[in-house]
JSON list of C-alpha atoms and ligand atoms in Angstrom, two decimals:
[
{"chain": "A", "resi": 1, "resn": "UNK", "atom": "CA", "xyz": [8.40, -5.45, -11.40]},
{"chain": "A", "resi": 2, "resn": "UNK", "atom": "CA", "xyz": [10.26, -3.30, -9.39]},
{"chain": "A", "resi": 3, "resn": "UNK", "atom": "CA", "xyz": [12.06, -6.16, -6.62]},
{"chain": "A", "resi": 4, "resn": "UNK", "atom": "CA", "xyz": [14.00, -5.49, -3.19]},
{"chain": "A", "resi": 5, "resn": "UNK", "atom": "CA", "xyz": [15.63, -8.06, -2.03]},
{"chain": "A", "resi": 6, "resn": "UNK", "atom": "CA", "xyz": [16.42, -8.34, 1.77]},
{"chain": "A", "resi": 7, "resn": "UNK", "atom": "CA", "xyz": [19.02, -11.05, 2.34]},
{"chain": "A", "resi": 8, "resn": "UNK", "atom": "CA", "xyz": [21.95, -11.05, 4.24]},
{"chain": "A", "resi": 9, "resn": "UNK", "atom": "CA", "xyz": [23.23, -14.51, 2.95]},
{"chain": "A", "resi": 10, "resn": "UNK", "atom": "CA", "xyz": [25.82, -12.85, 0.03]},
{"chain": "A", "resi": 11, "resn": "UNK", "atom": "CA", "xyz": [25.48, -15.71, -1.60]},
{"chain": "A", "resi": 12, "resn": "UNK", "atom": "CA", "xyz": [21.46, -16.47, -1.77]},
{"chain": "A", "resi": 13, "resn": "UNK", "atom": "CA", "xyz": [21.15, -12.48, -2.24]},
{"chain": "A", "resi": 14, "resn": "UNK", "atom": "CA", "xyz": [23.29, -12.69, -5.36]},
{"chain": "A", "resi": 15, "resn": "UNK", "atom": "CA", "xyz": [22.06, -15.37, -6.62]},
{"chain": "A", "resi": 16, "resn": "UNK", "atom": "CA", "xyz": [18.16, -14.18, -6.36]},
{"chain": "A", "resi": 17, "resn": "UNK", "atom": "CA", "xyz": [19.56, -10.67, -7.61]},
{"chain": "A", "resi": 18, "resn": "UNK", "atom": "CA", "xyz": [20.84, -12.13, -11.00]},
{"chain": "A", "resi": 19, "resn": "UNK", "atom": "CA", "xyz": [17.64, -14.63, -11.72]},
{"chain": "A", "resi": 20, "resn": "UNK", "atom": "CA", "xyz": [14.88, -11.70, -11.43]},
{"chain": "A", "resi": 21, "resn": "UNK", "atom": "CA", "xyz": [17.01, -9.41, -13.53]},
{"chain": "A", "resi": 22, "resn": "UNK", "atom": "CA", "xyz": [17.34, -12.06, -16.40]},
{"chain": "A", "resi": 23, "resn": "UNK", "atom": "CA", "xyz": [13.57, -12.65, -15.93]},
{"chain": "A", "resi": 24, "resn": "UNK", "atom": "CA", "xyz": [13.21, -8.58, -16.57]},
{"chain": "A", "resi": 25, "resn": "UNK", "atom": "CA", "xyz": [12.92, -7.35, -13.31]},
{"chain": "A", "resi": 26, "resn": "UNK", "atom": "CA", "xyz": [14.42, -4.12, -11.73]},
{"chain": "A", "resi": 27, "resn": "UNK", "atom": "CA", "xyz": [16.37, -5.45, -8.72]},
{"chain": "A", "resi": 28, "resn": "UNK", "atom": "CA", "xyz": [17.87, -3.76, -5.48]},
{"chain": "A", "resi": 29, "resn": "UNK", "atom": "CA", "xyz": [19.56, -5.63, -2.49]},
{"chain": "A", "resi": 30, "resn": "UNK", "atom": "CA", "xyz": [19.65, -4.78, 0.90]},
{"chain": "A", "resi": 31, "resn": "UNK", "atom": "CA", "xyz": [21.24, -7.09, 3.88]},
{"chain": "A", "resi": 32, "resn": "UNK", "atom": "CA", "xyz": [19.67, -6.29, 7.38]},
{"chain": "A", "resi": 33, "resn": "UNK", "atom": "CA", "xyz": [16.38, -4.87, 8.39]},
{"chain": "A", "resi": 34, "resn": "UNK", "atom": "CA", "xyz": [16.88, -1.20, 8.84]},
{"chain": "A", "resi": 35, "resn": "UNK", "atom": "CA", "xyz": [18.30, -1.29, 5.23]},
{"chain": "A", "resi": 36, "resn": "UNK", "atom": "CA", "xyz": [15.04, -3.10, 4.45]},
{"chain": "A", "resi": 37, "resn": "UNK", "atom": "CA", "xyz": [12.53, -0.35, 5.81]},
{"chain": "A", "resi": 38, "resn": "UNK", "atom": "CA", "xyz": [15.16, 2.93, 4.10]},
{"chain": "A", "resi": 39, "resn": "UNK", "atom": "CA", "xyz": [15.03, 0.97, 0.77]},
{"chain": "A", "resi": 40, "resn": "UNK", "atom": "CA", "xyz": [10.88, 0.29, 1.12]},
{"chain": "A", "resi": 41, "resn": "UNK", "atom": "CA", "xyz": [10.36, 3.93, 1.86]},
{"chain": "A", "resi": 42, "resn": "UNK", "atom": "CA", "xyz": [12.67, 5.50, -0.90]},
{"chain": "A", "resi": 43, "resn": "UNK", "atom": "CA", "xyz": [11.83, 2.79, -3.45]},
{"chain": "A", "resi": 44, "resn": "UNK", "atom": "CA", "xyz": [8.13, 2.14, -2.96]},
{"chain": "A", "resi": 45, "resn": "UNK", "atom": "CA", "xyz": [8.92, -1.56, -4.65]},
{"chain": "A", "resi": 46, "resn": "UNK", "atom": "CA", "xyz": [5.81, -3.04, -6.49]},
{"chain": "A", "resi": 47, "resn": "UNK", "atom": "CA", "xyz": [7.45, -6.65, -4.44]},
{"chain": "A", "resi": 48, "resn": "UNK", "atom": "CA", "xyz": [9.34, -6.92, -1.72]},
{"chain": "A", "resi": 49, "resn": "UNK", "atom": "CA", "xyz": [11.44, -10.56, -1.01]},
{"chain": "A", "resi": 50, "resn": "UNK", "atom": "CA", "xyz": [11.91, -10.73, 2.87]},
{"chain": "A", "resi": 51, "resn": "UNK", "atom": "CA", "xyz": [14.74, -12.85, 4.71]},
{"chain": "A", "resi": 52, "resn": "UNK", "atom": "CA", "xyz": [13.44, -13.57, 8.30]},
{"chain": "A", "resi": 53, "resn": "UNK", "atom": "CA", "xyz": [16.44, -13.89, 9.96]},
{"chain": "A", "resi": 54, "resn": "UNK", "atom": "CA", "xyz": [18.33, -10.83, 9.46]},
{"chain": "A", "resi": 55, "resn": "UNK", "atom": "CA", "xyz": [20.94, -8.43, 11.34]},
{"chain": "A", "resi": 56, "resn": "UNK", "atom": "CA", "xyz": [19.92, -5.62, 13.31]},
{"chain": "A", "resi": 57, "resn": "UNK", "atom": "CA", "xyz": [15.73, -6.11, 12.53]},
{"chain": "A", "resi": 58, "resn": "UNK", "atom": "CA", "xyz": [14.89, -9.46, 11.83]},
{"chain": "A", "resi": 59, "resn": "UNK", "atom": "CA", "xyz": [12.46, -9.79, 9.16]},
{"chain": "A", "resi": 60, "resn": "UNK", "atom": "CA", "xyz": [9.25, -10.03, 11.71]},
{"chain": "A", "resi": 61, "resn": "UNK", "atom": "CA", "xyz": [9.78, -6.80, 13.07]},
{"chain": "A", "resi": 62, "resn": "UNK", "atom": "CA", "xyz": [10.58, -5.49, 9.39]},
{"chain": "A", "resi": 63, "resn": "UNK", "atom": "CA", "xyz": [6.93, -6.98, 9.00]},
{"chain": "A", "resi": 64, "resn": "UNK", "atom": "CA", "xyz": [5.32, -4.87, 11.75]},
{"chain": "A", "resi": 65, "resn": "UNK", "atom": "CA", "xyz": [7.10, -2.13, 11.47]},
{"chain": "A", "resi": 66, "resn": "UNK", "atom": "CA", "xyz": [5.88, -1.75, 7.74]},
{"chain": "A", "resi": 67, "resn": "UNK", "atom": "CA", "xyz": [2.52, -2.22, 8.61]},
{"chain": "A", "resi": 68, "resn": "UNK", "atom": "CA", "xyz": [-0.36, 0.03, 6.63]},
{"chain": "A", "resi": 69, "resn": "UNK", "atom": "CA", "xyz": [1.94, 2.12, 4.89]},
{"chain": "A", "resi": 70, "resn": "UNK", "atom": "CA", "xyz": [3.66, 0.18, 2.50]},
{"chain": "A", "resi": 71, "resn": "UNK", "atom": "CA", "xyz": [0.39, -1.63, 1.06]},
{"chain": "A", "resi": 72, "resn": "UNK", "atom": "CA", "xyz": [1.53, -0.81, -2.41]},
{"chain": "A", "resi": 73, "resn": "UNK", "atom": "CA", "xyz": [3.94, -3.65, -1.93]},
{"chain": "A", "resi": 74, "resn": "UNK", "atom": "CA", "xyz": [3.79, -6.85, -1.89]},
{"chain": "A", "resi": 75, "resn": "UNK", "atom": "CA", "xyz": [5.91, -8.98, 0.43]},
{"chain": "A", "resi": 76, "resn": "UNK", "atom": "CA", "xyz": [6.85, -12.32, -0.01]},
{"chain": "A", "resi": 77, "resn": "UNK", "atom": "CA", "xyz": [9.07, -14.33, 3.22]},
{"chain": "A", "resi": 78, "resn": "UNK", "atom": "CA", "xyz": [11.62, -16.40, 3.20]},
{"chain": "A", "resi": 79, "resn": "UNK", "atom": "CA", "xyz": [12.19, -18.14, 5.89]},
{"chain": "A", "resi": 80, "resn": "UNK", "atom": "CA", "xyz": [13.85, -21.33, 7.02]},
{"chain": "A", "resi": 81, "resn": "UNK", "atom": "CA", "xyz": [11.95, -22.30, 10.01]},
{"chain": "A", "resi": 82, "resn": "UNK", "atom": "CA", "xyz": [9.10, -24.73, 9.57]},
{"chain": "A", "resi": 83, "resn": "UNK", "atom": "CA", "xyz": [6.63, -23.86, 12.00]},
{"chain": "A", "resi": 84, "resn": "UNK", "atom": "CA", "xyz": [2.99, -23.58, 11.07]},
{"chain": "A", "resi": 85, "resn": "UNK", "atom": "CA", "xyz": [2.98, -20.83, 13.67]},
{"chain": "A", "resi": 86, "resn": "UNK", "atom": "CA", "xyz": [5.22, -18.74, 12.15]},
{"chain": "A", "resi": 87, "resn": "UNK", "atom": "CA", "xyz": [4.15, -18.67, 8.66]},
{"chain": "A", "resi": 88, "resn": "UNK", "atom": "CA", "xyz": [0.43, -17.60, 10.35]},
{"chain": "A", "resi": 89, "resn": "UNK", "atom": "CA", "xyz": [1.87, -14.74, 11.98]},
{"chain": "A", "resi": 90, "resn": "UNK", "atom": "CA", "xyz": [3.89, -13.62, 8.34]},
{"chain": "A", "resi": 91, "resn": "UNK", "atom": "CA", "xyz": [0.70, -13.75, 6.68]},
{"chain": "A", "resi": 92, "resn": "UNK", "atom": "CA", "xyz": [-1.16, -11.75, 9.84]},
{"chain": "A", "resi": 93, "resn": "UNK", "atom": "CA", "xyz": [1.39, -8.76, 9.86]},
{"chain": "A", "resi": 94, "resn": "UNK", "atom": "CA", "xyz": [0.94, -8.71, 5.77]},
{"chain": "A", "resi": 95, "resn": "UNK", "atom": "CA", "xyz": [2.67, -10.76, 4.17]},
{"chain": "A", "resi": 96, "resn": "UNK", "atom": "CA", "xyz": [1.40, -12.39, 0.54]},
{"chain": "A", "resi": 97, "resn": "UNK", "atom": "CA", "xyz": [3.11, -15.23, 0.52]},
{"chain": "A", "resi": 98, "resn": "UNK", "atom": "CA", "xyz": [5.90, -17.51, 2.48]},
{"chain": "A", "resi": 99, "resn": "UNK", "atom": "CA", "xyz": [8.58, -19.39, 1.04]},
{"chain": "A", "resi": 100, "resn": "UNK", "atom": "CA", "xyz": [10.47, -22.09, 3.05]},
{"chain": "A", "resi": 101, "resn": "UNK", "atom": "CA", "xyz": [13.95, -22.33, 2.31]},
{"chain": "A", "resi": 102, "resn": "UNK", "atom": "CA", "xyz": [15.36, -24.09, 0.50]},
{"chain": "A", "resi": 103, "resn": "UNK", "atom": "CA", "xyz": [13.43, -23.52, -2.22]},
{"chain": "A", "resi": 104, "resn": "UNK", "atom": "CA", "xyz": [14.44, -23.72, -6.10]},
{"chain": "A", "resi": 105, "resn": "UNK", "atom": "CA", "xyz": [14.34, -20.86, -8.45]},
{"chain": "A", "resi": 106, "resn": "UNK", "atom": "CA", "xyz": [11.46, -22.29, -10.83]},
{"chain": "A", "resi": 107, "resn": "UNK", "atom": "CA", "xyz": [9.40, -22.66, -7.31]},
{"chain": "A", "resi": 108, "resn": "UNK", "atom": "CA", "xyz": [10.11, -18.98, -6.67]},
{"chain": "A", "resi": 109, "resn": "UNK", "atom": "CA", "xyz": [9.86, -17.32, -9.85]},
{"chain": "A", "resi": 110, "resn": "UNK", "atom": "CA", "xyz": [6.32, -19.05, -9.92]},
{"chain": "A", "resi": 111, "resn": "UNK", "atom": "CA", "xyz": [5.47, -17.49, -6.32]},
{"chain": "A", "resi": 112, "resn": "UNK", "atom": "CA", "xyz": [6.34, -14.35, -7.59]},
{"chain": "A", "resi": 113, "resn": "UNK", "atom": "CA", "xyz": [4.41, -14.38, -10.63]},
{"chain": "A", "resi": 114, "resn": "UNK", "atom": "CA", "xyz": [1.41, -15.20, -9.19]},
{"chain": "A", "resi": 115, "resn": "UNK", "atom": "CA", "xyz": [1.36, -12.63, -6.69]},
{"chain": "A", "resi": 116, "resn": "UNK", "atom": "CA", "xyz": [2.21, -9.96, -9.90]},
{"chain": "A", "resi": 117, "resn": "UNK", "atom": "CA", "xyz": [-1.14, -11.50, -11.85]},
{"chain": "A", "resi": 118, "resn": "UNK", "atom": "CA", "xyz": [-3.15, -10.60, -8.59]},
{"chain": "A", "resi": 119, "resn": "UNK", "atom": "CA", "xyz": [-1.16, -7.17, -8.36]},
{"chain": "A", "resi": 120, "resn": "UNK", "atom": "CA", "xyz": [-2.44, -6.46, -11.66]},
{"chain": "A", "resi": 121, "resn": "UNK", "atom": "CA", "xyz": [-6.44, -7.09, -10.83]},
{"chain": "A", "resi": 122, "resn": "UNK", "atom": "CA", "xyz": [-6.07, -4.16, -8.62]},
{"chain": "A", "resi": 123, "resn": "UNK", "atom": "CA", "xyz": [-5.50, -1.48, -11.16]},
{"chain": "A", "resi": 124, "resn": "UNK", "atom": "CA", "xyz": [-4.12, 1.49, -8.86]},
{"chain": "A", "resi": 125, "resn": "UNK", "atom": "CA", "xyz": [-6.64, 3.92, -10.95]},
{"chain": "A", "resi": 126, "resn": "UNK", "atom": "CA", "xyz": [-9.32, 2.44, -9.09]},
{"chain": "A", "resi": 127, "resn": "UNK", "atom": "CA", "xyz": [-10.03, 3.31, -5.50]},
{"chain": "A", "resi": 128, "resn": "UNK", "atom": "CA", "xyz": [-12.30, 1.74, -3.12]},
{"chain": "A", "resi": 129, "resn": "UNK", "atom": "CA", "xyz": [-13.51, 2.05, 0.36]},
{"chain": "A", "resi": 130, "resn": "UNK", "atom": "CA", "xyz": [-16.31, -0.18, 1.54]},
{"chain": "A", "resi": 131, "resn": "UNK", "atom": "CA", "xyz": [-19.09, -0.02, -1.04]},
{"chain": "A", "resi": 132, "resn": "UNK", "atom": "CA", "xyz": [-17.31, 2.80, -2.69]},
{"chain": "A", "resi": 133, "resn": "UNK", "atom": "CA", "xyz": [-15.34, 2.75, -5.96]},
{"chain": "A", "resi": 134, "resn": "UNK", "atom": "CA", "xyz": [-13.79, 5.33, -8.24]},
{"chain": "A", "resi": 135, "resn": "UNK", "atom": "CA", "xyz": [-12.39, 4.73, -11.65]},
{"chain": "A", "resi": 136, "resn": "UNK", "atom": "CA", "xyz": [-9.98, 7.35, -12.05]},
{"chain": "A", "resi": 137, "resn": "UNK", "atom": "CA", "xyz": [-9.46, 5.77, -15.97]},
{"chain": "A", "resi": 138, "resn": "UNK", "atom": "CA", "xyz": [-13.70, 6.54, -16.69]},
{"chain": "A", "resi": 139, "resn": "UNK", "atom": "CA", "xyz": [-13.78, 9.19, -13.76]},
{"chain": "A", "resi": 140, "resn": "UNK", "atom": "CA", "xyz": [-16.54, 8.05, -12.50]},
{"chain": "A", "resi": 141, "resn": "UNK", "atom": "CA", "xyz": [-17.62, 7.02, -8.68]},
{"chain": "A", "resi": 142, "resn": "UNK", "atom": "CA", "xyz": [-20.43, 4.24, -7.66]},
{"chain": "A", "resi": 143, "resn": "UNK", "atom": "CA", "xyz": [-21.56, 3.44, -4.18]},
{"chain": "A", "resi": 144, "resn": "UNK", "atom": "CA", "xyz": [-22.77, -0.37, -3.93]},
{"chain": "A", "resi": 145, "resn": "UNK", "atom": "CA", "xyz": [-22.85, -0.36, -7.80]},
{"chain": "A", "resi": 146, "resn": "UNK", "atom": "CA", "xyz": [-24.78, 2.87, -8.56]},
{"chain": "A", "resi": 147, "resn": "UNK", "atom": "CA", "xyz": [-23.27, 6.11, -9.66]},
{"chain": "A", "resi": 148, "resn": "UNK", "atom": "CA", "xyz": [-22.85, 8.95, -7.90]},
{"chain": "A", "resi": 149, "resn": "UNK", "atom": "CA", "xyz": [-22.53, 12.43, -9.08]},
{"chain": "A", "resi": 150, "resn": "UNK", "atom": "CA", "xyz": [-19.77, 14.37, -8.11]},
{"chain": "A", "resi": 151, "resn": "UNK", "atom": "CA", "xyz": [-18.36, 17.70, -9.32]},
{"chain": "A", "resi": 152, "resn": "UNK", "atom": "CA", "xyz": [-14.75, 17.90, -10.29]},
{"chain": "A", "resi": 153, "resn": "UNK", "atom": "CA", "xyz": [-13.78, 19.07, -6.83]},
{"chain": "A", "resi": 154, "resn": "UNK", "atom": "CA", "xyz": [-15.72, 17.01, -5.08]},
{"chain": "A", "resi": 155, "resn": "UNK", "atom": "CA", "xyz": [-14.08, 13.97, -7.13]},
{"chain": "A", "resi": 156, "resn": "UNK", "atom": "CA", "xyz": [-10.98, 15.70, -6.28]},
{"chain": "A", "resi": 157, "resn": "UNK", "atom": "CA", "xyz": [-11.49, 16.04, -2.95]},
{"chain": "A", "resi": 158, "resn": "UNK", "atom": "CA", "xyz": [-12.65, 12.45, -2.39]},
{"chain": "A", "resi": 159, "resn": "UNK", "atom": "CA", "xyz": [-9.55, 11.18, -4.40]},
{"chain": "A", "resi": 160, "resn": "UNK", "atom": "CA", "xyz": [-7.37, 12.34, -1.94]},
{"chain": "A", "resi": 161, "resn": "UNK", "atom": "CA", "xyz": [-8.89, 10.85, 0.91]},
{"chain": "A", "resi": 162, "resn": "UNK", "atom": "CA", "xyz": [-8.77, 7.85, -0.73]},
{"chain": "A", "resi": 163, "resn": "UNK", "atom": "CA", "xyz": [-5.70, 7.71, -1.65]},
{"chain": "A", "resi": 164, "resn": "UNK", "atom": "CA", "xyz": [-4.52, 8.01, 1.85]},
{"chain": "A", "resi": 165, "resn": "UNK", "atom": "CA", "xyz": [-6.69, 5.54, 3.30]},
{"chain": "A", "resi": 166, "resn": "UNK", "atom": "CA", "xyz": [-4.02, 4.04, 5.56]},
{"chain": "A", "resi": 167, "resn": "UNK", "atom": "CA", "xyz": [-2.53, 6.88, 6.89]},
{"chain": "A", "resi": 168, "resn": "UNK", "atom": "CA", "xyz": [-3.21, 8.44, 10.51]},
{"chain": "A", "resi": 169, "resn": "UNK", "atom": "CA", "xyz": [-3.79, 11.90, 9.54]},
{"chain": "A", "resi": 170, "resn": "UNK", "atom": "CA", "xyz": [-3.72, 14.42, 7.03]},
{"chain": "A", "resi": 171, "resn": "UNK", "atom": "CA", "xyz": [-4.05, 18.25, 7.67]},
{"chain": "A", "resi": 172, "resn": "UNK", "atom": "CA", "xyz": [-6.73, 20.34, 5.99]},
{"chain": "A", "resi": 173, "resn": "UNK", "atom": "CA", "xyz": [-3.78, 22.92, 4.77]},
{"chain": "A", "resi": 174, "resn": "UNK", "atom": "CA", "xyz": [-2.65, 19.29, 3.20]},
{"chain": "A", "resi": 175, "resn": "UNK", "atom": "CA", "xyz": [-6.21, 18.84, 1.42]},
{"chain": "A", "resi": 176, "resn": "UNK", "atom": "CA", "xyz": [-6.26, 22.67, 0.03]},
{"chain": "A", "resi": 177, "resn": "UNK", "atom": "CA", "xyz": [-2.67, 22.13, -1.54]},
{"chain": "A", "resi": 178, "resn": "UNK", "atom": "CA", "xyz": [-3.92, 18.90, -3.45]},
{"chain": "A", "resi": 179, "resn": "UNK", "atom": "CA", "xyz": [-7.41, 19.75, -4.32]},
{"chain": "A", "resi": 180, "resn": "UNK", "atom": "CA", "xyz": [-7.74, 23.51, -4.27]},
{"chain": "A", "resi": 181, "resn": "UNK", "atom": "CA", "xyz": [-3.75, 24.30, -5.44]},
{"chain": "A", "resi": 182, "resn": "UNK", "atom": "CA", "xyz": [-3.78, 27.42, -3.32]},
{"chain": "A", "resi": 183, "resn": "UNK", "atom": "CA", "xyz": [-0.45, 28.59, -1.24]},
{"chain": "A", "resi": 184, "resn": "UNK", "atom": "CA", "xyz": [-0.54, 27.58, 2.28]},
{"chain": "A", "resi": 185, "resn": "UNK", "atom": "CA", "xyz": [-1.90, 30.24, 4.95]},
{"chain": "A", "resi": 186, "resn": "UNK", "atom": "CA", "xyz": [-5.39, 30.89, 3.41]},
{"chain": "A", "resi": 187, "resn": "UNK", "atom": "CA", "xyz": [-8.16, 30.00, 5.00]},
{"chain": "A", "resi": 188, "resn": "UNK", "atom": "CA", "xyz": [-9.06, 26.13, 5.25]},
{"chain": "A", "resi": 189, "resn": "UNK", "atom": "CA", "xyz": [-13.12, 26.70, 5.90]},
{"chain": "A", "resi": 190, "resn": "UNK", "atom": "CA", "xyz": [-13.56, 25.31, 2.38]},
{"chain": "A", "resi": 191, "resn": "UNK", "atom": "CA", "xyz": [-12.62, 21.94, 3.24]},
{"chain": "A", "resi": 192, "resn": "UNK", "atom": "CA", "xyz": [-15.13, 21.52, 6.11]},
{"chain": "A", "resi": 193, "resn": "UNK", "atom": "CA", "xyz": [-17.64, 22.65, 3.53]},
{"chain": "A", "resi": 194, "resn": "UNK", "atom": "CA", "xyz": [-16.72, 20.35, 0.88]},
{"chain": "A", "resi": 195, "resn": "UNK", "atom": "CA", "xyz": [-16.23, 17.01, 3.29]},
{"chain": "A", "resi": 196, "resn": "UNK", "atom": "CA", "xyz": [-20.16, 18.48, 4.38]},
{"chain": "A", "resi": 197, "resn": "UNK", "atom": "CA", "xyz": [-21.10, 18.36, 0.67]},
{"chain": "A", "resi": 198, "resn": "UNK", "atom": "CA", "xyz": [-19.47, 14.85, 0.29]},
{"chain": "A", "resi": 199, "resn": "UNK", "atom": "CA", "xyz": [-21.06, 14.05, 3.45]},
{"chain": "A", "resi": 200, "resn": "UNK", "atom": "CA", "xyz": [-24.74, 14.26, 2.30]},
{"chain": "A", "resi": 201, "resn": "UNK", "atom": "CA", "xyz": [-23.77, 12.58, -1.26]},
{"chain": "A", "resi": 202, "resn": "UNK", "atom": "CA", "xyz": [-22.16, 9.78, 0.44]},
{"chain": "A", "resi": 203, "resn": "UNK", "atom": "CA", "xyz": [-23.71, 9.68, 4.06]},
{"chain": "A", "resi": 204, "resn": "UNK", "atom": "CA", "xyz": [-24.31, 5.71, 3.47]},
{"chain": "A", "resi": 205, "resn": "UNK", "atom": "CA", "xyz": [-20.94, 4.91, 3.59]},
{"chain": "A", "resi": 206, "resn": "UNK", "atom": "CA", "xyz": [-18.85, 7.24, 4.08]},
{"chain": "A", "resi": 207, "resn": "UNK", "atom": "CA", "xyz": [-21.13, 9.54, 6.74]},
{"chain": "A", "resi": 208, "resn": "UNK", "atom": "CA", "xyz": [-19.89, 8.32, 10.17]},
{"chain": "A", "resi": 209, "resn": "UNK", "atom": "CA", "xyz": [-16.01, 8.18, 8.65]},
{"chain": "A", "resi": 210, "resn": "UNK", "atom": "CA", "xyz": [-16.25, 11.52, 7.33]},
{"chain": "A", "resi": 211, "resn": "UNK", "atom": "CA", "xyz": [-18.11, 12.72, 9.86]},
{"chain": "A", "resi": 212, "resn": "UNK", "atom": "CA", "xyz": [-15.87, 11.50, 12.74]},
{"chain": "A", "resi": 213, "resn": "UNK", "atom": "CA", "xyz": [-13.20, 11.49, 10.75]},
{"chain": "A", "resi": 214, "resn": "UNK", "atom": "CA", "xyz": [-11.18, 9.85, 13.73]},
{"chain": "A", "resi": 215, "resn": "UNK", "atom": "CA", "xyz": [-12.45, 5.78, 13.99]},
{"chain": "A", "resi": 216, "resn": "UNK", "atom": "CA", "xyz": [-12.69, 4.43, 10.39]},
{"chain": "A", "resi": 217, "resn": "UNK", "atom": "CA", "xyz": [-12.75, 7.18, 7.71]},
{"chain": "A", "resi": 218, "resn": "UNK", "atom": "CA", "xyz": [-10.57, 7.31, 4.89]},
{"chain": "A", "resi": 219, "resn": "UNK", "atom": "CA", "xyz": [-7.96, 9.48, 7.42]},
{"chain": "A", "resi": 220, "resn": "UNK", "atom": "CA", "xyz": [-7.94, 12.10, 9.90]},
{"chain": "A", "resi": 221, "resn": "UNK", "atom": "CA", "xyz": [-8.50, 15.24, 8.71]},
{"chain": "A", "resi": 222, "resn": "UNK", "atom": "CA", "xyz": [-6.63, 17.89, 11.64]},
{"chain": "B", "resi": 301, "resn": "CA", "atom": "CA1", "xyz": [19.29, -14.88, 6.92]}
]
């Protein structure tokens, strides 16, 4: 797995560093919290290992401040503090897993594989939101377990979405640049009419989302 490391003990860091990259792992280390966020968004690690007490953004706020966007990785705490309370509020702001220092490698290495076996059950070529599921390995989509038929742009069109489930909002000249491939400045009609088209396919779930597009849909479209 790809692994950043945010640490700002030398020592610990170093030590961590040259354990994952016997075990096979692609490592990078960072030592405060702004470093933590740069490295997340340039690297896109599958696993991030989080210090909590850190210079310039402790690890909490590192927590919060990568909220939805960095769901592709998976964060696991450190922390030396004991409190119940604390490990709660790790876990509400997304964290997978908390580790209390001090901790022994074998203890961590075992952490960290188990949160890499349930990684791997969510095979990124399948999407989902709510009853909806598309296997971009069989190209196929089901709603609640029953397939749906979709033409390729429609598929295409729906992909995206999904894939940006998370984000605030995307813009329709966005959407014509994925789907349609077509230089910006043309007309952008033709994604109203296909999110319409998806609309009726998938009004069970997806209506109201699509529809508003603003509360709980897949994104904003703008
Ligand atoms: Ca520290």
């Amino acid at each position: 797995m790809h692994v950043l490391i945010v640490e700002d003990d030398p020592a610990l860091g170093h030590f961590l560093g040259q354990g994952l990259m016997l075990d096979g792992h692609e490592v990078a280390l960072v030592t405060d919290g702004e470093g933590a966020l740069a490295s997340a968004a340039k690297l896109r690690p599958e696993l991030m290992i989080l210090d909590l007490g850190l210079p310039r953004m402790d690890g909490m706020e590192v927590l919060a401040a990568m909220g939805e966007r960095y769901r592709s990785t998976s964060v696991l705490v450190l922390t030396g503090r004991a409190e119940m309370e604390e490990r709660v509020k790790c876990l509400e702001l997304g964290a997978d897993d908390v580790v209390l220092k001090p901790f022994s490698f074998h203890e961590l290495r075992a952490r960290l594989n188990a949160l890499g076996r349930r990684r791997s059950q969510f095979d990124d070529t399948v999407l989902r939101f709510g009853e909806l599921e598309m296997d971009g390995a069989t190209h196929t989509v089901t709603q609640a377990g029953s397939e749906v038929d979709l033409t390729a742009t429609e598929f295409s069109l729906l992909e995206s979405l999904l894939r940006r489930q998370g984000e605030r909002v995307c813009s329709r000249t966005e959407l014509m640049n994925e789907v349609w491939r077509t230089p910006e400045g043309m007309g952008t009609n033709i994604v109203d009419v296909y999110v319409n088209y998806l609309r009726k396919k998938l009004g069970k779930t997806l209506g109201r989302g699509l529809g508003a597009m603003r509360a709980q849909g897949p994104c904003v479209i703008r």
